[in-house]
Short mmCIF file of C-alpha atoms in Angstrom, two decimals:
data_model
loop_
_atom_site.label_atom_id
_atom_site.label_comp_id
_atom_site.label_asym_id
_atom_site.label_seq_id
_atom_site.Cartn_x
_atom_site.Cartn_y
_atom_site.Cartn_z
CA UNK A 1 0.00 0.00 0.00
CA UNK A 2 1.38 3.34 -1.29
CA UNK A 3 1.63 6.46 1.22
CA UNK A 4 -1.31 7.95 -0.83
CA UNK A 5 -3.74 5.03 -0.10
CA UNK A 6 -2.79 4.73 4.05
CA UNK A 7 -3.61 8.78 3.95
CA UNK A 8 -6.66 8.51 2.40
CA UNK A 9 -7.51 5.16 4.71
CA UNK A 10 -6.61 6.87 8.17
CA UNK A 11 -8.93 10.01 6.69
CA UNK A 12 -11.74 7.65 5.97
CA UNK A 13 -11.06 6.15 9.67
CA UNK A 14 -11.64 9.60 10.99
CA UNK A 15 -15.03 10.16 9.35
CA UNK A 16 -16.20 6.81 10.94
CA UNK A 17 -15.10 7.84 14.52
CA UNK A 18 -17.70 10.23 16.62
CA UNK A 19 -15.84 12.89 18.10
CA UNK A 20 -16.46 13.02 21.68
CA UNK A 21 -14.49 13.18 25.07
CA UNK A 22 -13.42 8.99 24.91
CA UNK A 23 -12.30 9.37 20.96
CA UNK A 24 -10.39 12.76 21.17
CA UNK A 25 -7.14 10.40 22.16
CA UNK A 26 -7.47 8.16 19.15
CA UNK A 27 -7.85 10.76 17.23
CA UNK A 28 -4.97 12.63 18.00
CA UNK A 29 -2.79 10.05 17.19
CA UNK A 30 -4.65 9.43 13.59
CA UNK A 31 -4.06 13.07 13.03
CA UNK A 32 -0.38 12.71 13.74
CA UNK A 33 0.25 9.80 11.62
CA UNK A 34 -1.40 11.71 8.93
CA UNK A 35 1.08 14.58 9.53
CA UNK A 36 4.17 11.94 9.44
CA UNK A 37 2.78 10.35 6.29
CA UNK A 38 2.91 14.06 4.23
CA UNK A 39 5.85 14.74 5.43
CA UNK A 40 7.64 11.45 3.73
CA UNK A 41 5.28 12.51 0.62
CA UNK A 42 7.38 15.54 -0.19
CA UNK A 43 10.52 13.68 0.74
CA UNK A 44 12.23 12.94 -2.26
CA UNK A 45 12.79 9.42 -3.39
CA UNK A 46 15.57 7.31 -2.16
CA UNK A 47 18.14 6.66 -5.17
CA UNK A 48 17.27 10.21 -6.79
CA UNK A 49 19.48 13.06 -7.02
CA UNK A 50 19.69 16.55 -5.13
CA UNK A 51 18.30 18.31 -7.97
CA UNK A 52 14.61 18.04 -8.65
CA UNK A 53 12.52 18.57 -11.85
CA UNK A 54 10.44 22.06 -10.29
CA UNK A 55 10.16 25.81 -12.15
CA UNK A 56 12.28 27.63 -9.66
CA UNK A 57 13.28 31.11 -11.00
CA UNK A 58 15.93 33.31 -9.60
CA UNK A 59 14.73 35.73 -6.71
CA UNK A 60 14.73 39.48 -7.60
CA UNK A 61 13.70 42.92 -6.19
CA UNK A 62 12.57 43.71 -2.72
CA UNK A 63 10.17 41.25 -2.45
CA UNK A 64 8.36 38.10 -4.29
CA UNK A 65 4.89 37.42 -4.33
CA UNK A 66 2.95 34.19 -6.24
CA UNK A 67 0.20 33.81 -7.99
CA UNK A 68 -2.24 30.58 -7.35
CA UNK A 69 -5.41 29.45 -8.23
CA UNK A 70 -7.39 27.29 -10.40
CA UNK A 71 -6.75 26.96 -14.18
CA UNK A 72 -8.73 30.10 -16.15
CA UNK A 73 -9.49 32.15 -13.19
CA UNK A 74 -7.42 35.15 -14.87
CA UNK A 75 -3.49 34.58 -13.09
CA UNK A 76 -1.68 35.62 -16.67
CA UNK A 77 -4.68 38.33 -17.24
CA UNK A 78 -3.38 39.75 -13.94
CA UNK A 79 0.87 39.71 -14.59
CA UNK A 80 -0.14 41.56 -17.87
CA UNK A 81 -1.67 43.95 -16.71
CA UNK A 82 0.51 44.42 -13.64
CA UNK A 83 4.12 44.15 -14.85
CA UNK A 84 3.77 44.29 -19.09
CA UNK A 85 5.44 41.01 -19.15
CA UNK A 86 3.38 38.90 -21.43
CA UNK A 87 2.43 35.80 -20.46
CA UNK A 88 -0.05 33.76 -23.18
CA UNK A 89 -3.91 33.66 -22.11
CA UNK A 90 -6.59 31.96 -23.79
CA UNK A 91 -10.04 30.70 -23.09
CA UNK A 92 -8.72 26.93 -22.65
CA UNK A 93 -7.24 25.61 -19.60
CA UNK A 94 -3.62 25.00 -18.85
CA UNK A 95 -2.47 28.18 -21.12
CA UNK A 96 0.45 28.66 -18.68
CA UNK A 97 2.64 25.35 -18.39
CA UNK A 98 5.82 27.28 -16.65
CA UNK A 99 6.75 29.71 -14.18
CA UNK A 100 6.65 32.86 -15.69
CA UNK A 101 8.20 35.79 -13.76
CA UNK A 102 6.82 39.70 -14.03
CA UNK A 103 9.02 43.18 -11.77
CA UNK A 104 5.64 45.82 -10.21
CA UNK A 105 7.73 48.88 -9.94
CA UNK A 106 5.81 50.18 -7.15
CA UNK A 107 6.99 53.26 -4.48
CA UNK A 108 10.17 52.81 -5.77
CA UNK A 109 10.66 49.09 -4.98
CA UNK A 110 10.71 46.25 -7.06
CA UNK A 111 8.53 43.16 -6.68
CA UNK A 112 8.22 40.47 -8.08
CA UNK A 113 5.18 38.63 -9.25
CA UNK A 114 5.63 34.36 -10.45
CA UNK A 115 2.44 34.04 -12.99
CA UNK A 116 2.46 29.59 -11.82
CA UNK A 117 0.37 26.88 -13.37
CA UNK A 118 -3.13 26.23 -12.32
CA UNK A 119 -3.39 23.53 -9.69
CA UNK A 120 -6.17 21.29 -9.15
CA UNK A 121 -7.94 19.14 -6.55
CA UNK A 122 -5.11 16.54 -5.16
CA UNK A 123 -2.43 19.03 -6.24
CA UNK A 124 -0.49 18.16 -2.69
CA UNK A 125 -0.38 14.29 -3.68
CA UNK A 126 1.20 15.79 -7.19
CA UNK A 127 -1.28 16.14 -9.35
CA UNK A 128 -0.87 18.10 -12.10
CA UNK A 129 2.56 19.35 -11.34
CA UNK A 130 0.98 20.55 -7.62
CA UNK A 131 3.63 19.95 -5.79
CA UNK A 132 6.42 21.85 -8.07
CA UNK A 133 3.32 25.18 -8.03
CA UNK A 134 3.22 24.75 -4.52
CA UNK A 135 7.22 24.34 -3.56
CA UNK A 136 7.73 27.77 -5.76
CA UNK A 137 4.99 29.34 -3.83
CA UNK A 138 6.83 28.37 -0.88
CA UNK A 139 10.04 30.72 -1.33
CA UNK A 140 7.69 33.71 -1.77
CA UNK A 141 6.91 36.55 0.84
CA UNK A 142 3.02 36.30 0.09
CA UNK A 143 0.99 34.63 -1.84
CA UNK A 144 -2.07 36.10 -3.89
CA UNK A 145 -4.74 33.30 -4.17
CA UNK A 146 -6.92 34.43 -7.14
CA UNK A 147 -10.65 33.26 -7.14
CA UNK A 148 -13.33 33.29 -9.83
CA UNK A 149 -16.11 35.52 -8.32
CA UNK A 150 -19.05 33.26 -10.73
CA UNK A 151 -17.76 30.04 -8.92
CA UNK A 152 -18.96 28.75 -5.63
CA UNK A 153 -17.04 29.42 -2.03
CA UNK A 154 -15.97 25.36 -2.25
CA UNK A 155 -12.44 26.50 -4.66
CA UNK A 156 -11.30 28.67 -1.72
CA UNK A 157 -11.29 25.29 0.55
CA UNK A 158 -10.16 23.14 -1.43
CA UNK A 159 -6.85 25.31 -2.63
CA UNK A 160 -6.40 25.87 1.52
CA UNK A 161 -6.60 22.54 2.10
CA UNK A 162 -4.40 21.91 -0.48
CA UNK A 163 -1.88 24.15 0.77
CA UNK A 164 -2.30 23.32 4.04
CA UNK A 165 -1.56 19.52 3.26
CA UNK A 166 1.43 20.34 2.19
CA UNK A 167 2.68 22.48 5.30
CA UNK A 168 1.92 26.35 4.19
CA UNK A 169 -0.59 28.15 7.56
CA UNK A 170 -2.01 30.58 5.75
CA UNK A 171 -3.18 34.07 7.88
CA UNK A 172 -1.68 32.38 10.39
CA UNK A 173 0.95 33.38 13.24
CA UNK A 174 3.33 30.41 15.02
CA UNK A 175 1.76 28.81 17.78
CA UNK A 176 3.01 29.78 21.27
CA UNK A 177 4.18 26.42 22.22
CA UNK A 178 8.06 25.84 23.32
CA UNK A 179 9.21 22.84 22.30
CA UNK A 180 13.10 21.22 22.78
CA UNK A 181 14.27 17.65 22.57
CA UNK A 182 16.17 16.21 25.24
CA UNK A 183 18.67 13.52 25.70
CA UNK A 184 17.17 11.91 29.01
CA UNK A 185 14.97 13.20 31.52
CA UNK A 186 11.55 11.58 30.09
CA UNK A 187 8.95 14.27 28.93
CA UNK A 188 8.39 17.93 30.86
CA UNK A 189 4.97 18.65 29.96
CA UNK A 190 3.78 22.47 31.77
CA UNK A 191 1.39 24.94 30.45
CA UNK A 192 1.23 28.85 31.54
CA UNK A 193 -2.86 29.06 29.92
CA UNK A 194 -5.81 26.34 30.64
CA UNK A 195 -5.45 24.37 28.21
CA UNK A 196 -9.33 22.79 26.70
CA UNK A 197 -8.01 21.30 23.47
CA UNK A 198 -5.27 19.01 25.13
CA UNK A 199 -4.39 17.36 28.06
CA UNK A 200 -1.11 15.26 28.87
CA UNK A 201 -2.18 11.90 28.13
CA UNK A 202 -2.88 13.35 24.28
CA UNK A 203 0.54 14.75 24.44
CA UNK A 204 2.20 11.94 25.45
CA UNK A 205 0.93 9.74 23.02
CA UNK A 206 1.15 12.18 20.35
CA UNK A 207 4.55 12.39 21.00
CA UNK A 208 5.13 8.29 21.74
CA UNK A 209 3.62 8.18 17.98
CA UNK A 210 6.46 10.45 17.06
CA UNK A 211 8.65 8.45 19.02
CA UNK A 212 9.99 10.90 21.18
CA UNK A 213 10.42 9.50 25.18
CA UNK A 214 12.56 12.87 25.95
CA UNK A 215 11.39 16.26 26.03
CA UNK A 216 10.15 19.28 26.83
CA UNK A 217 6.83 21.11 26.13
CA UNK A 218 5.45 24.22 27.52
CA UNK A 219 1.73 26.08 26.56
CA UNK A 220 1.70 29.89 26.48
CA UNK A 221 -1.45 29.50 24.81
CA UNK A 222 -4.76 27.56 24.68
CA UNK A 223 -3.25 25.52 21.27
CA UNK A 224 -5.25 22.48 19.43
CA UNK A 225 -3.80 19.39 18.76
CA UNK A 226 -3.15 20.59 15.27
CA UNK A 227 -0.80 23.16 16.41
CA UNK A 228 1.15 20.65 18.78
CA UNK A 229 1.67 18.36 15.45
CA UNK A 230 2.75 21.58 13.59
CA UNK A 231 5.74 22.44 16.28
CA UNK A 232 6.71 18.82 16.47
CA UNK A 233 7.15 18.59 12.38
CA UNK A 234 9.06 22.05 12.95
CA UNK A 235 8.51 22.39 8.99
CA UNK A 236 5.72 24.42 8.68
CA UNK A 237 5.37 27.80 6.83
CA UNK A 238 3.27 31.00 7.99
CA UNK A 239 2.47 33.02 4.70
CA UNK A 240 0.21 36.45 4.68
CA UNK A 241 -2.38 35.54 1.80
CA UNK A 242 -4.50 37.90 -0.08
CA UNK A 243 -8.18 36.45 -1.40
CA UNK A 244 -8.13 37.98 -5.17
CA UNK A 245 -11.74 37.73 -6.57
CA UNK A 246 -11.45 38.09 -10.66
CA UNK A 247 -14.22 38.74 -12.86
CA UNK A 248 -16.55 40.64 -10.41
CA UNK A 249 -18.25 42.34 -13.83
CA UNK A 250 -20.29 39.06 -14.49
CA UNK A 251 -21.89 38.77 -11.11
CA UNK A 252 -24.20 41.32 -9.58
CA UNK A 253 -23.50 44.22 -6.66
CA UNK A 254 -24.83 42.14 -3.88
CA UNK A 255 -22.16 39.18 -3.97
CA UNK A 256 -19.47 42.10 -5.21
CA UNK A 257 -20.27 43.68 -1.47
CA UNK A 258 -20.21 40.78 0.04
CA UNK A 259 -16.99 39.37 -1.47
CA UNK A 260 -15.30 42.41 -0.84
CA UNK A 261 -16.56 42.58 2.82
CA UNK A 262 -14.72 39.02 3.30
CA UNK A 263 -10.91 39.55 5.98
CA UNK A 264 -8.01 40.01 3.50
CA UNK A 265 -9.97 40.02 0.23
CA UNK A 266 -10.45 42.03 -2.67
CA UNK A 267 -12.33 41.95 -5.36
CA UNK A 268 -11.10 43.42 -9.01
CA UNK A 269 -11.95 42.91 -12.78
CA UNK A 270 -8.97 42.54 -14.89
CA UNK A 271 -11.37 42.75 -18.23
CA UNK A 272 -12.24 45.95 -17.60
CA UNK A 273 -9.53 47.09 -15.06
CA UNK A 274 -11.24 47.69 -11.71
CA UNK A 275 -9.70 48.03 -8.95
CA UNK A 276 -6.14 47.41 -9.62
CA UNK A 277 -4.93 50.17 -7.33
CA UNK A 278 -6.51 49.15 -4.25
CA UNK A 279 -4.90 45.56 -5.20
CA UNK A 280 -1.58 46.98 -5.26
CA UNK A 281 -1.79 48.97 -2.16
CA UNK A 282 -3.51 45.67 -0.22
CA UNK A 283 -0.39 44.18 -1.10
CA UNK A 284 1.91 46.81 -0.40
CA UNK A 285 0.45 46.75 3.36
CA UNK A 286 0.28 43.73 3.91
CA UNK A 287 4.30 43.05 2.47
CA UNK A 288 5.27 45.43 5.41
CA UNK A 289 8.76 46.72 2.87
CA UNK A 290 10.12 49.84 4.56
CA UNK A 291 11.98 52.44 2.30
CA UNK A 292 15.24 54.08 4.66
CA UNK A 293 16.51 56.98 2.76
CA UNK A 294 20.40 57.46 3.06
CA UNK A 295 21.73 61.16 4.06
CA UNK A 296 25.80 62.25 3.40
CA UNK A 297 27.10 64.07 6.24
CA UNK A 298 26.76 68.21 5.23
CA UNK A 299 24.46 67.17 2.41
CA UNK A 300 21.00 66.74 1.09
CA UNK A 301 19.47 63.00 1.91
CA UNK A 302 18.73 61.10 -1.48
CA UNK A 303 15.47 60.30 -2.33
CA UNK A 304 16.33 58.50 -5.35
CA UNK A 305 17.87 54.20 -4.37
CA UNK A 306 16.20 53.95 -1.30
CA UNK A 307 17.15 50.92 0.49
CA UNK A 308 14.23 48.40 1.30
CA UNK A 309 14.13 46.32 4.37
CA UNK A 310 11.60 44.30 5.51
CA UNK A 311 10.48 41.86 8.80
CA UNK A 312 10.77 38.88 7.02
CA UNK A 313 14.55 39.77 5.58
CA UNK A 314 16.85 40.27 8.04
CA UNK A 315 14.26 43.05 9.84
CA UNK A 316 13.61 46.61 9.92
CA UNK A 317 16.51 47.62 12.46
CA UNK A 318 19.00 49.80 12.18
CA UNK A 319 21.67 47.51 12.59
CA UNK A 320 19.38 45.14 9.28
CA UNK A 321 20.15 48.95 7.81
CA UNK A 322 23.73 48.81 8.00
CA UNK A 323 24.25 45.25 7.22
CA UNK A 324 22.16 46.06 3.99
CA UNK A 325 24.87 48.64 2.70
CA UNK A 326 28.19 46.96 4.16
CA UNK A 327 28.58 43.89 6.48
CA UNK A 328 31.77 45.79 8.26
CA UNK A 329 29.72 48.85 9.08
CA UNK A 330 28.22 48.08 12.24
CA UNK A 331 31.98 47.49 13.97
CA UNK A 332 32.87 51.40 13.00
CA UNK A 333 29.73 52.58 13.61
CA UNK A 334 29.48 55.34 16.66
CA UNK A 335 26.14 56.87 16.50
CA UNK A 336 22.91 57.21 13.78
CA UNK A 337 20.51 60.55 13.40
CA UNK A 338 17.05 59.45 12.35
CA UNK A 339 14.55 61.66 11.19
CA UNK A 340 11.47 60.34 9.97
CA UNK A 341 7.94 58.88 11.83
CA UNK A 342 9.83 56.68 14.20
CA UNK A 343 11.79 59.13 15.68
CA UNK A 344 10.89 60.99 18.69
CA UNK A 345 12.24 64.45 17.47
CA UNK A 346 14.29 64.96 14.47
CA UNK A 347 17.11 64.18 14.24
CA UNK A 348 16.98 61.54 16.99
CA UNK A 349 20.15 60.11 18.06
CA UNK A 350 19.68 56.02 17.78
CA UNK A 351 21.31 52.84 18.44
CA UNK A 352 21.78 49.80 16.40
CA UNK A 353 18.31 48.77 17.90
CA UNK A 354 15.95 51.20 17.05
CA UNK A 355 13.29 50.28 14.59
CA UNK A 356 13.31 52.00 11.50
CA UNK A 357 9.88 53.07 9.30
CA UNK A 358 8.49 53.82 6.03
CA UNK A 359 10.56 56.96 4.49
CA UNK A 360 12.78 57.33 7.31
CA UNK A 361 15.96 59.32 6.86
CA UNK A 362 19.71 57.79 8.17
CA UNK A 363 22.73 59.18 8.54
CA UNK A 364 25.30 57.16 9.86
CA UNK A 365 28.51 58.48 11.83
CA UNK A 366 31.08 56.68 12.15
CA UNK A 367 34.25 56.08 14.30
CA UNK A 368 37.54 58.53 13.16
CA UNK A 369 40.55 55.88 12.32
CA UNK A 370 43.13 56.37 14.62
CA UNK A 371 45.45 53.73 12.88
CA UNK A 372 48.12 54.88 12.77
CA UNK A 373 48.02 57.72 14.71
CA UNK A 374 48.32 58.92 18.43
CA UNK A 375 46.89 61.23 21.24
CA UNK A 376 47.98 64.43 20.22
CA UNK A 377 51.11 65.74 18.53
CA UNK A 378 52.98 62.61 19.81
CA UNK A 379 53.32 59.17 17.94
CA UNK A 380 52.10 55.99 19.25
CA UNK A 381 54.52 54.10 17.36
CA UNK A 382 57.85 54.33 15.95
CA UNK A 383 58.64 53.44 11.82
CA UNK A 384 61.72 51.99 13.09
CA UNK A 385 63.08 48.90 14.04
CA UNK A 386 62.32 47.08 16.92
CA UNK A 387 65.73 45.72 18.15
CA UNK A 388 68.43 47.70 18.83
CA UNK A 389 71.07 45.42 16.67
CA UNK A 390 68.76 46.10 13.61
CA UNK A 391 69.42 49.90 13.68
CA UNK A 392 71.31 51.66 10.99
CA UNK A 393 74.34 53.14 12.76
CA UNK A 394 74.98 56.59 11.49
CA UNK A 395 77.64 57.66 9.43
CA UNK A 396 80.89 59.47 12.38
CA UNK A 397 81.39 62.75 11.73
CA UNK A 398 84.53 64.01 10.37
CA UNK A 399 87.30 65.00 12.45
#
């Protein structure tokens, strides 16, 4: 029996089994045996080499964002008419067989948009090239999951449950739950919240299943079963997703308003061009890039190559700053003047922690060289030679 078959038989065991306060143990461990089984499905094969047969392109600009959805719900429509890069549509599914990448040049940054495939139902078991869509949509910041407004509220699922299967949380933050393997010591199991979704008994098994007899586990929050599984696999992925409902000139105003009303959705029409701006904007927000303007000492700051950081790169510190222009400049670094939003009064005088914002202004100052020189009109150090016998005896004068 194939991988495929015991995922879909332990799935069909959990529809037969009543949830209810005696079952909640057996099902904890069918859940995790479910989450070991997809993990060995997007293993590679043993025998194969390190190079697989995916669409990866190389990453470029501030920031990378993918498109997903279903086949003909508009995805090359969309990098067309956001980038100029043209990538083939046509009124038959499958148009786009490749990765095709697309540069936004928006607020002076550069993102960059992957037009992918359309995936289908099963797409996580590989399907249809799922799992090569998927792993690409992995390496991106966000991901833009574009909907056809005329179809029913089931594609949404099914594309979250596809990306789910395959380890992406989506609108999701990390569960509060500390987890470290041990050596000996058997299993430290504390919580710091009541806990009503599990107990220690479901731990312990869950973690017996895992085969793990040394550990330790603390709760900061009141976390499901699902989100102890998640910490154990320690490969899961928390992506920002925006809901991108195409063609919202075929259906009427009421489901327009109500799609739009929907948490991180929009709704846009790429046949007649609706609502592109907001799109961009949604997506600027929600990418959280911060442009730090750069100002010469005695000069004007330049508003021109701003430098882009962002949470998910390296962070928005001063310190990410300095690293971003040279990797030696935080060891000569003495002080930084900040104007800008997060600054108490400009020019604030910062430290390598302070958290930098949208259009802030930096000047770094940094440490004089004293190499080579001493404290004031008298030399540290001599240009001659260190031993006396080494010295250059001078020439006796005549007599």
């Amino acid at each position: 029996m194939g991988i495929v078959e015991k995922i879909k038989e332990i799935e069909a065991e959990m529809a037969r089994t009543q949830k209810n306060k005696a079952t909640e143990y057996h099902l904890g461990q069918l859940k995790a045996k479910i989450a070991k089984l997809r993990t060995q499905l997007l293993e590679p094969p043993k025998g194969t080499s390190g190079a697989g047969d995916g669409f990866e392109v190389t990453k470029y600009g501030h920031g990378r964002v993918a498109l997903i959805g279903f086949p003909s719900v508009g995805k090359s429509t969309l990098l067309t008419l956001l980038t100029g890069t043209h990538s083939e549509a046509a009124s038959y599914e499958f148009t786009t067989l490749t990765c095709i990448p697309g540069i936004i040049h928006y607020n002076d940054t550069k993102i960059q948009l992957l037009d992918l495939p359309g995936i289908i139902e099963g797409a996580s078991e590989g399907k249809g090239r799922g799992r090569q869509v998927i792993a690409v949509s992995k390496s991106s910041d966000i991901v833009l999951m574009v909907l056809d407004a005329s179809k029913s509220e089931g594609h949404r699922q099914i594309l979250t449950r596809e990306l789910e299967a395959v380890g992406l949380r989506l609108n999701k933050r990390p569960p509060q739950i500390y987890f470290k393997k041990k050596k000996t010591g058997g299993i430290s199991f504390n919580s710091t919240a009541q806990l009503t979704h599990v107990d220690e008994k479901l731990c312990y098994q869950i973690l017996h299943e895992y085969k793990i007899h040394n550990a330790e586990i603390l709760f900061r929050e009141d976390a499901t079963v699902d989100d102890l599984i998640d910490v154990i696999e320690g490969n899961r992925k928390y992506m920002k997703c925006i809901y991108v409902y195409n063609k919202i000139d075929v259906v009427g105003i009421d489901d327009v308003d109500r799609l739009a009303r929907q948490p991180n959705s929009i709704v846009i029409s790429c046949n007649l061009k609706l609502n592109l701006d907001r799109l961009l904007a949604k997506m600027w927000d929600e990418m959280g890039l911060v442009r730090v303007y750069t100002k010469p000492q005695g000069q004007q700051p330049d508003y021109t190559d701003p430098c882009v950081l962002s949470s998910d790169r390296g962070g928005c510190t001063v310190e990410a700053f300095c690293n971003h222009i040279h990797r030696n400049l935080v060891k000569q670094i003495k002080y930084v003047l900040v104007w800008g939003t997060s600054a108490k009064h400009n020019p604030q005088t910062c430290g390598l922690s302070h958290i930098l914002e949208d259009e802030d202004v930096v000047q770094v100052v940094k440490n004089k060289d004293k190499q080579g020189e001493g404290r004031g009109r008298f030399k540290s150090h001599t240009t001659g030679p260190a031993r006396i016998s080494d010295r250059v005896k001078k020439v006796p004068l005549k007599t």
